[in-house]
PDB file of C-alpha atoms and ligand atoms in Angstrom:
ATOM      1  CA  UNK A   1      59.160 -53.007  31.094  1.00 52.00           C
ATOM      2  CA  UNK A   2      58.516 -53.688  34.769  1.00 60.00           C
ATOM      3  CA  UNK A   3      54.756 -52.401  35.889  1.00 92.00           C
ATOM      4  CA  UNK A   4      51.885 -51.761  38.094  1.00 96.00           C
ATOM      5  CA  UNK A   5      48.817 -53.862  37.679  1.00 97.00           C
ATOM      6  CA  UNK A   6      46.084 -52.762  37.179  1.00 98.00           C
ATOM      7  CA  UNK A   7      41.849 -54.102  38.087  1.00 97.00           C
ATOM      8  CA  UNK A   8      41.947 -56.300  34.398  1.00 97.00           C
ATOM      9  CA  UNK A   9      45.100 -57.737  35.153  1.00 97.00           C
ATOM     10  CA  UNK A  10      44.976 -58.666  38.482  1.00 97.00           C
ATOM     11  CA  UNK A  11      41.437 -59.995  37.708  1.00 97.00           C
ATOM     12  CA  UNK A  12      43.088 -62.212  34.530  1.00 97.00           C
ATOM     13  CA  UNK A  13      45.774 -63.385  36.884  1.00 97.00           C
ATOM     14  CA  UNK A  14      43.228 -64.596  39.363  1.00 97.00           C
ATOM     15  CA  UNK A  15      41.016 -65.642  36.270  1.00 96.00           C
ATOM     16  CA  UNK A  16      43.929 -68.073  34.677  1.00 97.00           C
ATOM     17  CA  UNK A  17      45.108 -69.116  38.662  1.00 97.00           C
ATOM     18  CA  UNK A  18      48.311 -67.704  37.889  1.00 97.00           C
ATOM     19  CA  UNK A  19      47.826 -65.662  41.221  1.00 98.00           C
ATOM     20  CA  UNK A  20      46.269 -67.729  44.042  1.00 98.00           C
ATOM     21  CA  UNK A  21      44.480 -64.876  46.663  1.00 97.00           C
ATOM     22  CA  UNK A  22      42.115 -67.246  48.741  1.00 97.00           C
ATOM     23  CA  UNK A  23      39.560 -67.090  50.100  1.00 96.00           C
ATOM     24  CA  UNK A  24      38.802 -64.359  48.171  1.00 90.00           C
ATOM     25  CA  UNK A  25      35.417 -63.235  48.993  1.00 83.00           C
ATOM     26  CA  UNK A  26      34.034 -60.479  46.907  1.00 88.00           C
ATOM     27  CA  UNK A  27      36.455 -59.595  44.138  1.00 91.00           C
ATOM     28  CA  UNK A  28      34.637 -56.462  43.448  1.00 91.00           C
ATOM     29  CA  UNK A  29      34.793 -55.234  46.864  1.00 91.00           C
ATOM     30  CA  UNK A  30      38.176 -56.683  47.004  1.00 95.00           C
ATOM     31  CA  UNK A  31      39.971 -55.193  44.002  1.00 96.00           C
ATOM     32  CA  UNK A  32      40.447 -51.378  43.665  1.00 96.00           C
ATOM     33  CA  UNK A  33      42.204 -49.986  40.415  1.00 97.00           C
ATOM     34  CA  UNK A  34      45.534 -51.065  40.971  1.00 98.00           C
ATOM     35  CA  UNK A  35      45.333 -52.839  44.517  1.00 98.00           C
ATOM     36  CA  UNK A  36      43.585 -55.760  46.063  1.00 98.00           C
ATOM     37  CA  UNK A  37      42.163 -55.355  49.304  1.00 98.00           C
ATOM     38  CA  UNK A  38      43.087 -58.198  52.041  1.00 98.00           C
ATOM     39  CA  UNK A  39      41.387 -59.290  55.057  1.00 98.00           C
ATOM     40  CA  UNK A  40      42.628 -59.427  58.939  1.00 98.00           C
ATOM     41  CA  UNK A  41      42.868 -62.912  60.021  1.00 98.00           C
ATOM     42  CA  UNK A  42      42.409 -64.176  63.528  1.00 98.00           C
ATOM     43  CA  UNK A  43      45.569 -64.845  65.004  1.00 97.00           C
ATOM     44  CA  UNK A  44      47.285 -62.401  66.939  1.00 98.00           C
ATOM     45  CA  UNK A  45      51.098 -62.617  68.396  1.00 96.00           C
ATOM     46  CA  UNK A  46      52.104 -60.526  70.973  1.00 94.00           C
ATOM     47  CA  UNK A  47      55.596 -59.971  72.916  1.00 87.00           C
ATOM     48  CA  UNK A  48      55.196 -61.397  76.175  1.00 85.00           C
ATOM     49  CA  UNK A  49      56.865 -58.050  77.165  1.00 79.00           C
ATOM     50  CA  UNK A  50      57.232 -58.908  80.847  1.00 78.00           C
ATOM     51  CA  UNK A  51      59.797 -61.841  80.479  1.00 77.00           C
ATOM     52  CA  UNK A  52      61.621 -61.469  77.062  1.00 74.00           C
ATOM     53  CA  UNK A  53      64.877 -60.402  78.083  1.00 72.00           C
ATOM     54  CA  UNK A  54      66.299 -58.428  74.637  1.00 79.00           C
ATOM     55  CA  UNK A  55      65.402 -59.587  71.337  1.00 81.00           C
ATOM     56  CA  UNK A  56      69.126 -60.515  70.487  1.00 83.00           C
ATOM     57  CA  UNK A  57      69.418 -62.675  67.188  1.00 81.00           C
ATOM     58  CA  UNK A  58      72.676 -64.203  68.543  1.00 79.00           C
ATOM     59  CA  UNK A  59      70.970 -65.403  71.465  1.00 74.00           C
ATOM     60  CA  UNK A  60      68.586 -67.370  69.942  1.00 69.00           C
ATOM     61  CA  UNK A  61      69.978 -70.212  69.405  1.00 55.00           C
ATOM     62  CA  UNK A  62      67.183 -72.797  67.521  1.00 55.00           C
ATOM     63  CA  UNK A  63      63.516 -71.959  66.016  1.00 52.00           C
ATOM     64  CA  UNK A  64      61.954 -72.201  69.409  1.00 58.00           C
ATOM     65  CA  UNK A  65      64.223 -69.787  71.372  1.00 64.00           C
ATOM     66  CA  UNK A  66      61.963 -67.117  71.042  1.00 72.00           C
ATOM     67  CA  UNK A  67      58.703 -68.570  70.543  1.00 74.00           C
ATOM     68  CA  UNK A  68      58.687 -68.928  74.100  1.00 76.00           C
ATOM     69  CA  UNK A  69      58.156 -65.060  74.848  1.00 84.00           C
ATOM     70  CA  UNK A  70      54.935 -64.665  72.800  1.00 89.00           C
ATOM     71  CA  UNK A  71      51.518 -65.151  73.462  1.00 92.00           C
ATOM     72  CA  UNK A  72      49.209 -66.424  70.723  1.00 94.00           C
ATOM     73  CA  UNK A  73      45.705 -65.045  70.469  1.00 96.00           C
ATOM     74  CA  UNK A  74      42.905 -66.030  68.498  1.00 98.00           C
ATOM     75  CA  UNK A  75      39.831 -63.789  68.188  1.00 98.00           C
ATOM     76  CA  UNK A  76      36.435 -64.827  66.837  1.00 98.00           C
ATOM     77  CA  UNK A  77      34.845 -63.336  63.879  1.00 96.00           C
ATOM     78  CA  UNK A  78      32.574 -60.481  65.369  1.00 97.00           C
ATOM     79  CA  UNK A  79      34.705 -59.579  67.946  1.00 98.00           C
ATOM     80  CA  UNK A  80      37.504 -56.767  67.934  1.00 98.00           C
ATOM     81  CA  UNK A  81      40.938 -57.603  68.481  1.00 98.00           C
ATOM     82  CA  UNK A  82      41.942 -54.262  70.649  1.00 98.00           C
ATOM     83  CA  UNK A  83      45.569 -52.170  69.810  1.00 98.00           C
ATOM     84  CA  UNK A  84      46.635 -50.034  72.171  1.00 98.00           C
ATOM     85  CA  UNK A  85      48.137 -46.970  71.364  1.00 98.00           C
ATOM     86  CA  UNK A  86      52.172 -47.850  70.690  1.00 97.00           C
ATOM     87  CA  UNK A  87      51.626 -51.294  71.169  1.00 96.00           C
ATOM     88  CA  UNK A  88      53.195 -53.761  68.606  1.00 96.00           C
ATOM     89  CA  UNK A  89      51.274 -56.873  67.228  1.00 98.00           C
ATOM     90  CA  UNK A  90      51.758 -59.656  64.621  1.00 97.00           C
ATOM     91  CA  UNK A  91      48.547 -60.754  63.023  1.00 98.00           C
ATOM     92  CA  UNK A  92      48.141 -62.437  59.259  1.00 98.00           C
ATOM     93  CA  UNK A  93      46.410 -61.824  55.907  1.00 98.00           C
ATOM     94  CA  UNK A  94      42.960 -63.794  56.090  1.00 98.00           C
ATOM     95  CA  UNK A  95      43.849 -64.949  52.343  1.00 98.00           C
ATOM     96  CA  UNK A  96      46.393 -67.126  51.309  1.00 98.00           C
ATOM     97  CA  UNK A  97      48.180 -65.971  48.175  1.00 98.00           C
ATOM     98  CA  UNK A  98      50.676 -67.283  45.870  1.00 98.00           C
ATOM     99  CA  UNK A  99      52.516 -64.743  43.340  1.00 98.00           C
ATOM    100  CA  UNK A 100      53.427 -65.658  40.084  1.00 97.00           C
ATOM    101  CA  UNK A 101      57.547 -65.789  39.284  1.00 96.00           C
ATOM    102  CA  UNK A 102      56.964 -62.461  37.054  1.00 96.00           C
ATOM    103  CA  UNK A 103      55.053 -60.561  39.761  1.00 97.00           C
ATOM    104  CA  UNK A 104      56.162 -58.928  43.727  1.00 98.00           C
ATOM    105  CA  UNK A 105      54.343 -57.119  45.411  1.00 98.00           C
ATOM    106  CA  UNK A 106      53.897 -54.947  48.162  1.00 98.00           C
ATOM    107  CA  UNK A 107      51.811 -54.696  51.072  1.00 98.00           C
ATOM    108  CA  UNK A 108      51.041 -51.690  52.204  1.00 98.00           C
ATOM    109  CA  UNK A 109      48.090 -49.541  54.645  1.00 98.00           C
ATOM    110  CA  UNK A 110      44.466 -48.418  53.533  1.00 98.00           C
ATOM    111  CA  UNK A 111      44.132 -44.635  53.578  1.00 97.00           C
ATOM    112  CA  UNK A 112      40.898 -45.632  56.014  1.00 97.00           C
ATOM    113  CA  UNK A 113      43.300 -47.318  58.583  1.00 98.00           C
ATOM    114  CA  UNK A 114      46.204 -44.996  58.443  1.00 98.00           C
ATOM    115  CA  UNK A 115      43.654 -42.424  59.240  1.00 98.00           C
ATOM    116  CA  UNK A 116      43.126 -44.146  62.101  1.00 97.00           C
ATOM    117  CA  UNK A 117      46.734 -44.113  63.028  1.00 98.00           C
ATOM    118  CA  UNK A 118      47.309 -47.870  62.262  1.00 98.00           C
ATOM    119  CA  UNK A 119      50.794 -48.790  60.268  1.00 98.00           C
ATOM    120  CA  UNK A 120      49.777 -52.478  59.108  1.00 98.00           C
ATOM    121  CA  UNK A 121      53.549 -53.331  58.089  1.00 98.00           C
ATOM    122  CA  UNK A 122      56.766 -51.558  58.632  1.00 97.00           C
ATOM    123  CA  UNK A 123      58.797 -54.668  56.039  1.00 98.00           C
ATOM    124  CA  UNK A 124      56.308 -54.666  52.912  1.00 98.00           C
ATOM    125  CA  UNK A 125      57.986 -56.626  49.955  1.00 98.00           C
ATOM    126  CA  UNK A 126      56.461 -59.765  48.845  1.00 98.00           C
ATOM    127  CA  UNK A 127      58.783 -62.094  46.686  1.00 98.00           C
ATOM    128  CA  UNK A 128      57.819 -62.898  43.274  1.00 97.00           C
ATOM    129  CA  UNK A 129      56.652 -66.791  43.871  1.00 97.00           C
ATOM    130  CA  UNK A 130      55.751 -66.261  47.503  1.00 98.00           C
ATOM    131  CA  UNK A 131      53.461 -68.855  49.078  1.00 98.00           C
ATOM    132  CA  UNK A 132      51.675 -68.393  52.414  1.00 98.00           C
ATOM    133  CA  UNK A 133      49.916 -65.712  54.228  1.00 98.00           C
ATOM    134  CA  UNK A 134      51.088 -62.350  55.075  1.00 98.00           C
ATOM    135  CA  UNK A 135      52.352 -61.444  58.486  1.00 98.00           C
ATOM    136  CA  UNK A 136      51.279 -57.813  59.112  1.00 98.00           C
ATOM    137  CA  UNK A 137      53.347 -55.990  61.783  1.00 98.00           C
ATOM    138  CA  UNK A 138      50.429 -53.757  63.237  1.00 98.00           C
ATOM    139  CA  UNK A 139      51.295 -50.839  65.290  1.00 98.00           C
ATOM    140  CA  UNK A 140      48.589 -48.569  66.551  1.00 98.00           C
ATOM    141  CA  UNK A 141      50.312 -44.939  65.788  1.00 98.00           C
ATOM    142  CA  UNK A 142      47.356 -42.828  67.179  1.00 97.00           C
ATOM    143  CA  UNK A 143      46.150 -41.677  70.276  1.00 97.00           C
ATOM    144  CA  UNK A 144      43.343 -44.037  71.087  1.00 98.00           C
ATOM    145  CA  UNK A 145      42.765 -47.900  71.346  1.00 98.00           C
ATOM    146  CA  UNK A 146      41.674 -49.688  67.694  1.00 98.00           C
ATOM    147  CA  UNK A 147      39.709 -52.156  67.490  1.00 98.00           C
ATOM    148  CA  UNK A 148      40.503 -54.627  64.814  1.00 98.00           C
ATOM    149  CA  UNK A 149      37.928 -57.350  63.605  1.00 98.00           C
ATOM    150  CA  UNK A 150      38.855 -60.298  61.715  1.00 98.00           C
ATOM    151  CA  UNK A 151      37.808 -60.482  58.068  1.00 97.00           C
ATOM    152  CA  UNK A 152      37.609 -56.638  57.601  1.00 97.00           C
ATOM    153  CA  UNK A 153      39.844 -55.161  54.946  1.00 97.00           C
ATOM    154  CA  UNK A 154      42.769 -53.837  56.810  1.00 98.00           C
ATOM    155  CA  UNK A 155      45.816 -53.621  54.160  1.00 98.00           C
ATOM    156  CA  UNK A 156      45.889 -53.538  50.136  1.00 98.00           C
ATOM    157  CA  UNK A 157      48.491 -55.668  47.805  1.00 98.00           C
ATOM    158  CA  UNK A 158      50.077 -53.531  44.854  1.00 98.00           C
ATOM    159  CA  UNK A 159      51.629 -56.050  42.073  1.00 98.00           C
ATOM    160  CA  UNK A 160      54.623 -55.539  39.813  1.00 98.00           C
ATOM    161  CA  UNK A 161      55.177 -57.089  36.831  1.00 97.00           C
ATOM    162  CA  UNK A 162      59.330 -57.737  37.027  1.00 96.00           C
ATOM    163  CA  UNK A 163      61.683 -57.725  33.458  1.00 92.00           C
ATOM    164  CA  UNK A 164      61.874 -61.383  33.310  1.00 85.00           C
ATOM    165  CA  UNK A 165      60.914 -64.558  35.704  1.00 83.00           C
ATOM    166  CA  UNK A 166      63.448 -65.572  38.328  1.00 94.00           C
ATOM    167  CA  UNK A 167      63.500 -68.668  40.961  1.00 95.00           C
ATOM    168  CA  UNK A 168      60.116 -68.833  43.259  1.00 93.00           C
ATOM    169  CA  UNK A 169      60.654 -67.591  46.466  1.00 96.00           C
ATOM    170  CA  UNK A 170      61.910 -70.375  49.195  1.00 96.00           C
ATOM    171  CA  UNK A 171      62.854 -68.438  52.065  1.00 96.00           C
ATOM    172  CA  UNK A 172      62.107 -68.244  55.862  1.00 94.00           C
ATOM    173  CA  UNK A 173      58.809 -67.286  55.328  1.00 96.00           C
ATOM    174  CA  UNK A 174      57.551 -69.692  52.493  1.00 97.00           C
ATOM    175  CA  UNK A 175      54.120 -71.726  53.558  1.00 97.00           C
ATOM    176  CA  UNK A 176      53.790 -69.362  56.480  1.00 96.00           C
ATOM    177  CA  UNK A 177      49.875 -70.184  57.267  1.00 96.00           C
ATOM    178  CA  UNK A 178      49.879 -68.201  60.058  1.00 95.00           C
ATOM    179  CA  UNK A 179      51.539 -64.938  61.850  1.00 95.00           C
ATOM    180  CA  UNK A 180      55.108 -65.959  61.907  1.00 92.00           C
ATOM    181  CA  UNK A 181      57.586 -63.971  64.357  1.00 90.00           C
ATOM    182  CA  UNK A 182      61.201 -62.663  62.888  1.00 90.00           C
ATOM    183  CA  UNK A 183      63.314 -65.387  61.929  1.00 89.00           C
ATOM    184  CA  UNK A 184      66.528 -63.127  61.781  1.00 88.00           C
ATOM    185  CA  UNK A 185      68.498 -65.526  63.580  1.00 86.00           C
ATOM    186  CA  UNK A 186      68.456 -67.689  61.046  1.00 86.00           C
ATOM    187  CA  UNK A 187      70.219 -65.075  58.549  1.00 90.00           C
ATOM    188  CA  UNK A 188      73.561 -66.519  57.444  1.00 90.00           C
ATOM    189  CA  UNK A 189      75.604 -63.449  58.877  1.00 90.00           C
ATOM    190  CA  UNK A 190      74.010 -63.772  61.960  1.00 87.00           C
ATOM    191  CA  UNK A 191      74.660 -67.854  62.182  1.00 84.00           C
ATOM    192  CA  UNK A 192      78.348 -67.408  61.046  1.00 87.00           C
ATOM    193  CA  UNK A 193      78.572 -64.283  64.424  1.00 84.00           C
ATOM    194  CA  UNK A 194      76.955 -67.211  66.834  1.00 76.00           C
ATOM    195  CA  UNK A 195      79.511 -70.491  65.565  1.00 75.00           C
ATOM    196  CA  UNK A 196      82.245 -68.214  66.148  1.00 68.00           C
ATOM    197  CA  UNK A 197      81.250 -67.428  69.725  1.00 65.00           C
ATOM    198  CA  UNK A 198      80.983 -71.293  70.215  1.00 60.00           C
TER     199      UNK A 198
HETATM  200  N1  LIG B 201      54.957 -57.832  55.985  1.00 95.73           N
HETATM  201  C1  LIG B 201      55.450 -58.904  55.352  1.00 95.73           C
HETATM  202  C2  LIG B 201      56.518 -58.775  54.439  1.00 95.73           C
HETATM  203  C3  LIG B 201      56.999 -59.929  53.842  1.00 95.73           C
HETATM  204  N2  LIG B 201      56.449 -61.122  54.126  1.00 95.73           N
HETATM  205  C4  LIG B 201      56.941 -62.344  53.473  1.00 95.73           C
HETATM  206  C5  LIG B 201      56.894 -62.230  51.966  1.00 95.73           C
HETATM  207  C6  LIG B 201      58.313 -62.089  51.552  1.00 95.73           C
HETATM  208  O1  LIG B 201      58.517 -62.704  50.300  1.00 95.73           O
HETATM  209  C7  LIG B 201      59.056 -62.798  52.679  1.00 95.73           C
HETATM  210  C8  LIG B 201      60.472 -62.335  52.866  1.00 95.73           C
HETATM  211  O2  LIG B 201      60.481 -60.954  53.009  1.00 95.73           O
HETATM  212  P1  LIG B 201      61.854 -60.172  53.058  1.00 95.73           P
HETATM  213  O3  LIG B 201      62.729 -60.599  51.919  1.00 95.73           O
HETATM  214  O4  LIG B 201      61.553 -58.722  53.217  1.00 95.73           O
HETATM  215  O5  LIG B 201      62.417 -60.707  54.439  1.00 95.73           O
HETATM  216  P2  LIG B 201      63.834 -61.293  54.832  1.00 95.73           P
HETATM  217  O6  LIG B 201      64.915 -60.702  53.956  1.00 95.73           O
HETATM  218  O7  LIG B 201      63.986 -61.136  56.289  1.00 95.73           O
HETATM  219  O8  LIG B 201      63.619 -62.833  54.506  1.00 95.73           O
HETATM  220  P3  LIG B 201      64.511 -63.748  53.547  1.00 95.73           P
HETATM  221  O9  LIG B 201      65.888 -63.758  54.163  1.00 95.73           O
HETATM  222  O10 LIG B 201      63.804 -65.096  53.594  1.00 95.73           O
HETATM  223  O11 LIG B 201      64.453 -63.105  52.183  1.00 95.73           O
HETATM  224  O12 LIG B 201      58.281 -62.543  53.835  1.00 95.73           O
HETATM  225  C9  LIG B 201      55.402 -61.233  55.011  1.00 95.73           C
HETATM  226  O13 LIG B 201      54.890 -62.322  55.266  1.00 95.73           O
HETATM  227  N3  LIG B 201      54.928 -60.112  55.624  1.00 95.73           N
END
């Protein structure tokens, strides 16, 4: 029977290294009873709104196409990364995690953010098997600028336990180490649109 995790066996998982969450801190502050806490990390990607012409997945053409519309920044610990109200940002999971093939999860906001009026991820399912940081699509839903510090708790993890093991995840994302922009161009359907238009 598929289910939620809870405290004992997250902490086993972590105990026997079946899940990888690193660096993980302070488990106790970390882990709540079915949720573990992860950290902000430093890296910040932003639309360079100014110049991107449409975000069209049949115009990008190779991995690079739209790397060149984004602006990479990287703030140091102690100092606030600042979210306007409305505006969109990429950042990352401070931890690096890898999921056992039994277990997904889901990423999803802290009731002390979302009070705030942050939404830390609008896509929020994490592959059993996945390797690599998080990318967190942070929106700032209020009224007044946020400021976000690296290394504070900003989202939580919720594991599943899934009716049998399947293949580890090897997708777009896997390995990501850092805040990784939308690879949707690289979607079969999407390829198979773009060779017929060439
Ligand atoms: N906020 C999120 C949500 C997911 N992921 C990672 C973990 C997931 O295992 C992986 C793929 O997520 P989806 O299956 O939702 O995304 P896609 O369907 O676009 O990717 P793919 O085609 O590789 O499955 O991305 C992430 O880094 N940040």
């Amino acid at each position: 029977m598929a289910n939620v995790l809870g405290s004992n066996e997250i902490k086993n998982m972590l105990d026997r290294g079946d899940l990888i969450v690193t660096p993980l801190l302070d488990l106790n502050r970390q882990i709540g009873r079915a949720s573990l806490d992860v950290r902000l990390g430093q890296d910040f990607v932003l639309f360079r709104k100014g110049q991107i012409p449409v975000m069209d997945v049949k115009r990008a053409f190779d991995n690079t196409a739209w790397v060149d519309y984004y602006d990479h920044i990287r703030t140091d610990y102690g100092q606030p990364f600042i979210l306007h109200p409305g505006q969109f940002v990429l950042s990352s999971t401070l931890e690096f995690l890898r999921l056992p093939r039994n277990v997904m999860a889901y990423v999803i906001g802290r009731s002390s953010w979302g009070r705030a009026g942050l939404v830390i991820a609008t896509a929020t399912f994490v592959d059993p098997g996945f390797q690599g940081v998080i990318t967190l699509e942070l929106v700032n839903e209020g009224e007044v600028p946020l400021s976000l510090y690296p290394g504070t708790r900003i989202a939580q993890l919720v594991f599943h336990r899934l009716d049998g093991e399947v293949q580890a995840y090897k997708g777009k994302y896997a390995f990501d180490t850092k805040a990784t922009a939308s690879k949707a161009y690289e979607d079969e359907e999407v390829l198979r649109l773009t060779r017929r238009e060439n």
